[in-house]
Short mmCIF file of C-alpha atoms and ligand atoms in Angstrom, two decimals:
data_model
loop_
_atom_site.label_atom_id
_atom_site.label_comp_id
_atom_site.label_asym_id
_atom_site.label_seq_id
_atom_site.Cartn_x
_atom_site.Cartn_y
_atom_site.Cartn_z
CA MET A 1 -197.30 -35.48 247.38
CA ALA A 2 -194.62 -32.86 246.39
CA ALA A 3 -192.34 -31.23 249.03
CA GLN A 4 -193.39 -27.65 250.31
CA THR A 5 -190.75 -25.11 249.66
CA VAL A 6 -188.98 -22.30 251.34
CA THR A 7 -187.93 -19.13 249.50
CA LEU A 8 -184.30 -18.25 249.71
CA ASN A 9 -182.51 -14.97 249.89
CA SER A 10 -181.93 -15.58 246.26
CA GLY A 11 -185.38 -15.28 245.37
CA HIS A 12 -185.55 -18.93 244.33
CA LYS A 13 -187.71 -21.62 245.95
CA MET A 14 -186.19 -24.75 247.52
CA PRO A 15 -188.29 -27.87 248.44
CA LEU A 16 -188.06 -28.64 252.23
CA VAL A 17 -187.20 -32.41 251.59
CA GLY A 18 -184.72 -33.64 249.12
CA LEU A 19 -182.89 -36.97 248.23
CA GLY A 20 -179.64 -37.51 249.69
CA SER A 21 -177.17 -39.39 247.71
CA TRP A 22 -174.17 -39.82 249.82
CA GLN A 23 -172.64 -43.39 249.43
CA VAL A 24 -174.72 -44.33 246.61
CA THR A 25 -171.81 -44.75 244.09
CA SER A 26 -173.02 -48.02 242.33
CA PRO A 27 -174.53 -46.94 239.07
CA GLU A 28 -177.76 -49.03 239.21
CA GLU A 29 -178.53 -48.37 242.85
CA CYS A 30 -178.05 -44.73 242.22
CA LYS A 31 -180.00 -44.60 239.19
CA ASP A 32 -182.88 -46.96 240.64
CA SER A 33 -183.22 -44.36 243.84
CA ILE A 34 -183.25 -41.45 241.39
CA ARG A 35 -185.96 -43.18 239.35
CA ALA A 36 -187.94 -43.88 242.46
CA ALA A 37 -187.61 -40.57 244.01
CA LEU A 38 -188.82 -38.72 240.94
CA ASP A 39 -191.61 -41.09 240.21
CA ALA A 40 -192.63 -40.38 244.23
CA GLY A 41 -192.73 -36.79 243.42
CA TYR A 42 -189.28 -35.61 244.78
CA THR A 43 -188.28 -32.31 242.96
CA HIS A 44 -184.82 -32.10 245.04
CA ILE A 45 -181.82 -34.02 244.88
CA ASP A 46 -178.56 -33.39 246.96
CA THR A 47 -175.38 -34.59 245.52
CA ALA A 48 -171.68 -33.47 245.39
CA TYR A 49 -168.45 -33.75 243.21
CA ALA A 50 -167.00 -35.96 245.95
CA TYR A 51 -169.78 -38.43 245.87
CA GLN A 52 -168.87 -39.66 242.45
CA ASN A 53 -172.50 -40.30 241.29
CA GLU A 54 -173.37 -37.10 239.28
CA ALA A 55 -173.36 -38.94 236.18
CA PHE A 56 -175.72 -41.55 237.18
CA ILE A 57 -177.84 -38.67 238.13
CA GLY A 58 -177.33 -36.98 235.17
CA GLU A 59 -178.19 -39.97 233.03
CA VAL A 60 -181.61 -40.40 234.95
CA LEU A 61 -182.43 -36.69 234.65
CA GLN A 62 -181.92 -36.90 230.92
CA GLU A 63 -184.29 -40.09 230.41
CA TYR A 64 -186.93 -38.08 232.45
CA PHE A 65 -186.51 -34.87 230.35
CA LYS A 66 -186.45 -36.58 226.94
CA ALA A 67 -189.65 -38.93 228.01
CA GLY A 68 -191.39 -35.34 228.92
CA LYS A 69 -191.85 -36.87 232.40
CA LEU A 70 -189.87 -34.07 233.98
CA LYS A 71 -188.89 -30.48 233.13
CA ARG A 72 -185.58 -28.73 234.16
CA GLU A 73 -187.29 -25.89 236.10
CA ASP A 74 -189.28 -28.50 238.05
CA ILE A 75 -186.17 -29.94 239.66
CA PHE A 76 -184.00 -28.63 242.55
CA ILE A 77 -180.18 -29.75 242.04
CA THR A 78 -177.60 -29.24 244.68
CA THR A 79 -174.07 -29.89 244.32
CA LYS A 80 -170.84 -29.27 245.94
CA LEU A 81 -167.21 -27.67 245.32
CA TRP A 82 -164.61 -30.05 246.18
CA VAL A 83 -161.47 -28.99 248.45
CA THR A 84 -159.03 -29.18 245.65
CA TYR A 85 -160.87 -26.34 243.84
CA HIS A 86 -160.89 -23.63 246.24
CA GLU A 87 -158.71 -21.07 244.32
CA LYS A 88 -161.01 -18.26 242.96
CA ASP A 89 -160.03 -19.19 239.20
CA ARG A 90 -160.49 -23.19 239.88
CA VAL A 91 -164.06 -22.71 241.32
CA SER A 92 -165.27 -22.39 237.74
CA LEU A 93 -163.35 -25.56 236.88
CA CYS A 94 -165.26 -27.61 239.38
CA ILE A 95 -168.57 -26.52 238.43
CA ASP A 96 -168.07 -27.12 234.89
CA GLU A 97 -167.18 -30.86 235.81
CA ASN A 98 -170.29 -30.92 237.95
CA LEU A 99 -172.44 -29.55 235.25
CA LYS A 100 -170.86 -31.97 232.46
CA ASN A 101 -171.37 -34.83 234.79
CA LEU A 102 -174.98 -33.88 235.72
CA GLN A 103 -175.38 -32.87 232.02
CA LEU A 104 -177.08 -29.64 233.06
CA ASP A 105 -176.47 -25.94 232.33
CA TYR A 106 -176.92 -24.95 235.65
CA VAL A 107 -177.40 -26.38 239.27
CA ASP A 108 -179.94 -24.82 241.90
CA MET A 109 -177.51 -24.51 244.70
CA TYR A 110 -173.76 -24.76 244.46
CA LEU A 111 -172.21 -25.52 247.88
CA ILE A 112 -168.53 -25.14 249.37
CA HIS A 113 -168.47 -28.65 250.59
CA VAL A 114 -166.10 -27.81 253.40
CA PRO A 115 -163.90 -24.73 254.48
CA VAL A 116 -160.81 -26.62 254.23
CA SER A 117 -158.70 -26.59 251.05
CA MET A 118 -156.01 -29.08 249.57
CA ARG A 119 -153.55 -29.08 246.58
CA GLU A 120 -153.46 -31.77 243.85
CA THR A 121 -150.30 -34.03 244.36
CA GLY A 122 -150.98 -36.90 242.20
CA LYS A 123 -151.45 -39.10 245.09
CA ARG A 124 -154.43 -39.64 247.12
CA MET A 125 -155.88 -41.22 250.09
CA GLY A 126 -159.53 -41.94 249.12
CA LEU A 127 -160.81 -38.57 248.04
CA TYR A 128 -157.87 -36.71 249.65
CA PRO A 129 -154.64 -35.68 248.01
CA ILE A 130 -151.61 -36.55 250.38
CA ASP A 131 -148.11 -35.16 250.24
CA GLU A 132 -144.50 -36.76 249.91
CA ASN A 133 -144.85 -37.80 253.76
CA ASN A 134 -148.42 -39.21 253.23
CA LYS A 135 -150.06 -36.20 255.12
CA PRO A 136 -152.96 -34.66 253.91
CA ALA A 137 -151.98 -31.80 251.26
CA PHE A 138 -153.63 -28.97 252.81
CA THR A 139 -153.25 -25.35 251.39
CA GLU A 140 -154.89 -22.22 252.85
CA VAL A 141 -157.01 -20.62 250.38
CA PRO A 142 -158.65 -17.66 252.12
CA LEU A 143 -162.50 -18.67 252.33
CA LEU A 144 -163.38 -15.05 250.88
CA GLU A 145 -161.25 -15.87 247.83
CA THR A 146 -163.24 -19.15 247.35
CA TRP A 147 -166.61 -17.27 248.00
CA LYS A 148 -165.66 -14.74 245.13
CA GLY A 149 -165.44 -17.61 242.96
CA MET A 150 -168.68 -18.83 243.92
CA GLU A 151 -170.24 -15.55 243.05
CA GLN A 152 -168.75 -15.59 239.79
CA VAL A 153 -170.72 -18.98 239.11
CA VAL A 154 -173.96 -17.09 239.80
CA ARG A 155 -173.06 -14.37 237.58
CA ASP A 156 -171.95 -16.71 234.70
CA GLY A 157 -175.30 -18.60 235.26
CA LYS A 158 -174.16 -21.76 236.38
CA ALA A 159 -175.68 -21.81 239.67
CA LYS A 160 -179.14 -20.01 240.85
CA SER A 161 -178.12 -19.81 244.51
CA ILE A 162 -174.85 -20.37 246.43
CA GLY A 163 -174.10 -21.63 250.02
CA VAL A 164 -171.68 -23.24 252.04
CA SER A 165 -171.49 -26.68 254.12
CA ASN A 166 -169.73 -27.67 257.46
CA PHE A 167 -168.77 -23.90 258.02
CA ASN A 168 -168.99 -22.54 261.69
CA MET A 169 -170.75 -19.36 262.84
CA LYS A 170 -167.29 -17.37 262.72
CA GLN A 171 -166.48 -18.55 259.02
CA ILE A 172 -170.43 -17.63 257.90
CA GLU A 173 -170.24 -14.26 259.46
CA LEU A 174 -166.72 -13.71 257.68
CA ILE A 175 -168.65 -14.39 254.35
CA CYS A 176 -171.64 -12.46 255.25
CA LYS A 177 -169.72 -9.33 256.17
CA SER A 178 -168.29 -9.10 252.63
CA ALA A 179 -170.32 -10.93 250.44
CA ALA A 180 -172.04 -9.47 247.38
CA ILE A 181 -174.05 -12.54 247.32
CA LYS A 182 -174.89 -13.89 250.65
CA PRO A 183 -175.09 -17.62 251.12
CA ALA A 184 -178.77 -18.83 250.71
CA THR A 185 -178.29 -22.18 252.88
CA VAL A 186 -175.84 -23.75 255.11
CA GLN A 187 -175.70 -27.49 255.01
CA VAL A 188 -174.86 -29.13 258.30
CA GLU A 189 -175.35 -32.25 260.35
CA CYS A 190 -178.70 -31.83 262.03
CA HIS A 191 -181.14 -34.41 263.59
CA LEU A 192 -182.69 -34.87 266.83
CA TYR A 193 -179.28 -35.41 268.91
CA LEU A 194 -177.76 -32.51 267.04
CA GLN A 195 -180.48 -29.85 266.94
CA GLN A 196 -178.31 -26.97 265.74
CA GLU A 197 -180.66 -24.17 267.31
CA LYS A 198 -178.03 -21.89 268.12
CA LEU A 199 -176.91 -22.08 264.54
CA PHE A 200 -180.70 -21.69 263.37
CA ARG A 201 -181.34 -18.85 265.13
CA PHE A 202 -177.87 -17.07 263.86
CA LEU A 203 -178.81 -18.07 260.33
CA LYS A 204 -182.75 -16.78 260.95
CA GLU A 205 -181.48 -13.37 261.86
CA ARG A 206 -179.20 -13.23 258.46
CA GLY A 207 -181.99 -14.53 256.31
CA ILE A 208 -180.17 -17.69 255.44
CA THR A 209 -181.79 -21.29 255.50
CA ILE A 210 -180.55 -24.42 257.14
CA THR A 211 -180.05 -27.68 255.34
CA ALA A 212 -180.03 -30.81 257.64
CA TYR A 213 -177.49 -33.39 256.63
CA SER A 214 -177.77 -36.86 257.74
CA PRO A 215 -181.61 -36.34 259.26
CA PHE A 216 -181.72 -40.07 260.70
CA GLY A 217 -178.00 -39.63 262.30
CA SER A 218 -176.38 -41.43 259.06
CA PRO A 219 -176.94 -45.00 260.68
CA ALA A 220 -174.90 -46.46 257.65
CA ARG A 221 -172.24 -44.17 257.96
CA PRO A 222 -168.54 -45.66 257.37
CA ALA A 223 -167.31 -47.53 260.28
CA ASN A 224 -164.40 -45.11 260.75
CA ILE A 225 -166.93 -42.39 261.82
CA GLN A 226 -169.04 -44.91 264.06
CA LYS A 227 -168.69 -43.94 267.49
CA GLU A 228 -168.57 -46.90 270.08
CA GLY A 229 -171.95 -47.06 272.20
CA ALA A 230 -173.04 -43.76 270.66
CA PRO A 231 -177.13 -43.96 270.61
CA ARG A 232 -178.86 -44.38 267.39
CA VAL A 233 -181.20 -41.49 266.53
CA LEU A 234 -183.78 -43.71 264.87
CA ASP A 235 -184.15 -45.45 268.10
CA ASP A 236 -185.14 -42.35 270.23
CA PRO A 237 -188.09 -43.49 272.48
CA VAL A 238 -189.79 -40.17 272.30
CA ALA A 239 -189.76 -40.21 268.51
CA LYS A 240 -190.86 -43.79 268.57
CA ASP A 241 -193.81 -42.88 270.79
CA LEU A 242 -194.99 -40.11 268.77
CA ALA A 243 -194.73 -42.55 265.84
CA THR A 244 -197.39 -44.70 267.32
CA LYS A 245 -199.48 -41.51 268.37
CA TYR A 246 -199.52 -40.23 264.75
CA LYS A 247 -199.66 -43.30 262.90
CA ARG A 248 -196.50 -42.57 261.10
CA SER A 249 -193.17 -44.35 260.76
CA VAL A 250 -190.54 -43.13 263.13
CA GLY A 251 -188.73 -41.83 260.01
CA GLN A 252 -191.60 -39.54 259.14
CA ILE A 253 -191.64 -38.03 262.90
CA HIS A 254 -187.79 -37.31 262.72
CA LEU A 255 -188.32 -35.54 259.30
CA ARG A 256 -191.67 -33.67 260.11
CA TYR A 257 -189.79 -32.27 263.19
CA LEU A 258 -187.17 -30.74 261.10
CA VAL A 259 -189.42 -29.28 258.35
CA GLN A 260 -191.98 -27.88 260.93
CA ARG A 261 -189.02 -25.95 262.26
CA GLY A 262 -188.38 -24.81 258.83
CA ILE A 263 -185.52 -26.77 258.06
CA ILE A 264 -184.63 -28.26 254.76
CA ALA A 265 -183.93 -32.12 254.99
CA ILE A 266 -182.24 -34.37 252.68
CA PRO A 267 -182.93 -37.96 253.62
CA LYS A 268 -180.75 -40.62 251.94
CA SER A 269 -182.65 -43.95 250.83
CA SER A 270 -182.19 -46.37 248.14
CA ASN A 271 -185.22 -48.14 249.40
CA PRO A 272 -188.39 -47.33 246.85
CA SER A 273 -190.90 -47.70 249.99
CA ARG A 274 -188.65 -45.69 252.37
CA ILE A 275 -188.07 -43.10 249.44
CA GLN A 276 -191.92 -42.73 249.27
CA GLU A 277 -192.52 -42.62 252.91
CA ASN A 278 -189.72 -39.86 253.40
CA LEU A 279 -191.64 -37.29 251.17
CA LYS A 280 -195.06 -38.04 252.92
CA VAL A 281 -194.51 -35.46 255.83
CA PHE A 282 -196.53 -32.74 254.74
CA ASP A 283 -200.03 -34.08 255.58
CA PHE A 284 -199.76 -33.88 259.22
CA LYS A 285 -198.60 -31.53 262.02
CA LEU A 286 -196.75 -32.05 265.30
CA SER A 287 -198.52 -30.46 268.37
CA HIS A 288 -196.70 -27.47 270.12
CA GLY A 289 -196.11 -29.91 273.05
CA ASP A 290 -194.99 -32.82 271.03
CA MET A 291 -192.34 -30.25 269.17
CA SER A 292 -191.23 -29.42 272.79
CA LYS A 293 -190.78 -32.98 273.71
CA LEU A 294 -188.55 -33.42 270.72
CA ALA A 295 -186.66 -30.37 271.51
CA SER A 296 -185.57 -31.66 274.93
CA GLN A 297 -184.49 -34.78 273.32
CA ASP A 298 -181.22 -32.76 272.01
CA ARG A 299 -177.93 -33.93 272.93
CA LYS A 300 -175.49 -31.81 270.87
CA LEU A 301 -174.14 -34.98 269.53
CA ARG A 302 -172.05 -34.70 266.60
CA PHE A 303 -171.37 -37.82 264.43
CA PHE A 304 -169.23 -36.07 261.59
CA GLU A 305 -166.36 -34.51 263.19
CA GLY A 306 -164.10 -34.39 260.16
CA GLN A 307 -161.09 -35.86 261.93
CA GLU A 308 -159.28 -35.74 258.59
CA PHE A 309 -159.22 -31.88 258.61
CA LYS A 310 -158.45 -31.46 262.41
CA THR A 311 -154.97 -30.20 261.73
CA HIS A 312 -155.98 -27.53 259.23
CA PRO A 313 -156.42 -23.80 260.35
CA ASN A 314 -160.05 -23.72 259.09
CA TYR A 315 -161.25 -26.85 260.99
CA PRO A 316 -164.89 -25.72 261.70
CA PHE A 317 -166.18 -27.81 264.50
CA GLY A 318 -164.16 -26.16 267.46
CA GLU A 319 -167.35 -24.18 268.41
CA ALA A 320 -169.78 -24.73 271.15
CA LEU A 321 -172.93 -25.97 269.81
N1 NAP B 405 -172.44 -31.61 253.25
C1 NAP B 405 -172.14 -32.84 253.94
O1 NAP B 405 -170.58 -32.89 254.46
C2 NAP B 405 -172.84 -33.96 254.05
C3 NAP B 405 -172.35 -35.09 254.80
C4 NAP B 405 -173.13 -36.14 255.23
C5 NAP B 405 -174.35 -36.24 254.29
N2 NAP B 405 -174.98 -35.24 253.33
C6 NAP B 405 -176.12 -35.16 252.66
O2 NAP B 405 -177.23 -35.62 253.58
C7 NAP B 405 -177.64 -36.89 253.04
C8 NAP B 405 -178.48 -37.81 253.94
O3 NAP B 405 -177.28 -37.86 255.12
P1 NAP B 405 -177.02 -39.70 255.24
O4 NAP B 405 -176.79 -40.37 253.93
O5 NAP B 405 -175.51 -39.23 255.91
O6 NAP B 405 -177.76 -40.14 256.47
P2 NAP B 405 -179.50 -40.14 256.80
O7 NAP B 405 -180.26 -39.69 255.66
O8 NAP B 405 -179.45 -39.55 258.19
O9 NAP B 405 -179.58 -41.60 256.90
C9 NAP B 405 -179.78 -42.68 255.64
C10 NAP B 405 -180.01 -44.06 256.15
O10 NAP B 405 -181.24 -44.11 256.59
C11 NAP B 405 -181.74 -45.17 256.14
N3 NAP B 405 -183.13 -44.80 256.11
C12 NAP B 405 -183.87 -43.98 255.07
N4 NAP B 405 -185.23 -43.79 255.33
C13 NAP B 405 -185.37 -44.18 256.35
C14 NAP B 405 -186.62 -44.58 257.25
N5 NAP B 405 -187.71 -43.76 256.69
N6 NAP B 405 -186.71 -45.21 258.22
C15 NAP B 405 -185.50 -45.90 258.77
N7 NAP B 405 -184.33 -45.84 258.02
C16 NAP B 405 -184.22 -45.11 256.83
C17 NAP B 405 -181.23 -45.40 254.82
O11 NAP B 405 -181.23 -46.92 254.60
P3 NAP B 405 -181.98 -47.33 253.14
O12 NAP B 405 -180.97 -46.76 251.78
O13 NAP B 405 -181.94 -48.92 253.15
O14 NAP B 405 -183.33 -46.60 253.32
C18 NAP B 405 -179.78 -45.03 255.04
O15 NAP B 405 -178.92 -46.08 255.81
C19 NAP B 405 -176.51 -37.71 252.20
O16 NAP B 405 -177.01 -38.59 251.22
C20 NAP B 405 -175.90 -36.47 251.55
O17 NAP B 405 -176.53 -36.14 250.27
C21 NAP B 405 -173.84 -33.98 253.42
#
């Protein structure tokens, strides 16, 4: 069963469910999960420069292209611009690197990963460059400058559609006001406990789709962003009851709720049976009453607060949800 699609403002179609790949950095785990997804009928994969797994994904794509099991036009690949490439002329350097790793001529969606820019210093803490005082090496590249670089990527044929991730409404509006090419999607944290209804309506008015990252609340997120005592999205009792009622898994109820709202979801799994399960959400429908029950479970609870970016002027998450 392939995912249903949504037509973007770029005219291209984007599958409503894709495979997430964050934290899948071991080559074998990554390649096996991509193979399991392609075999299950996935037509959409989400990755990023920062995930350090594009090369493994590229290897499997080549394997499937060469075996005649997949055609380039049948798969939707999203990847993202990293923070150290925000200067207009550096955007093309990053996408060239993304494309080389993925062994592709173009990606279907290219996103600015976060609205915060940093400069290379030769010294890093994890993915983030640090300065001589071991502080984050922030710079202030204007968002509109980066967006111009993103538009150039489309003109150069290296991305079919472009968008942003982790931007707030003010930042999205800034881009929309002067963009020659509007963002086609905005990728943000979105799940039962952070339903993003306000942002969803704001984007809908502007013809922009929303892509939900961490649709299960990212239960395996790293310890430094676990919140003591925070509720687990997958333990939600209303969703569990509905899983029994509809004879589906809890995960499928969460995903069905998102796609039925018209939201694109990119669940991560490295487990072949859960990979298959997560795509099987297009052959049932939640009733209006059950959609309302799930809507009432919102807690406006953000797990990804981007602490590492808090002192940057473009820190996005001060806005009311
Ligand atoms: N733009 C951004 O800044 C950003 C930030 C975070 C994430 N993302 C993207 O969004 C994707 C998804 O988010 P995420 O990885 O944070 O978390 P998620 O998709 O909410 O949750 C993934 C976790 O749920 C488990 N899982 C998968 N399917 C399940 C099911 N049917 N039932 C129960 N558990 C299930 C997985 O374990 P198994 O692997 O063992 O199945 C994994 O531990 C990422 O991989 C990435 O592509 C983007």
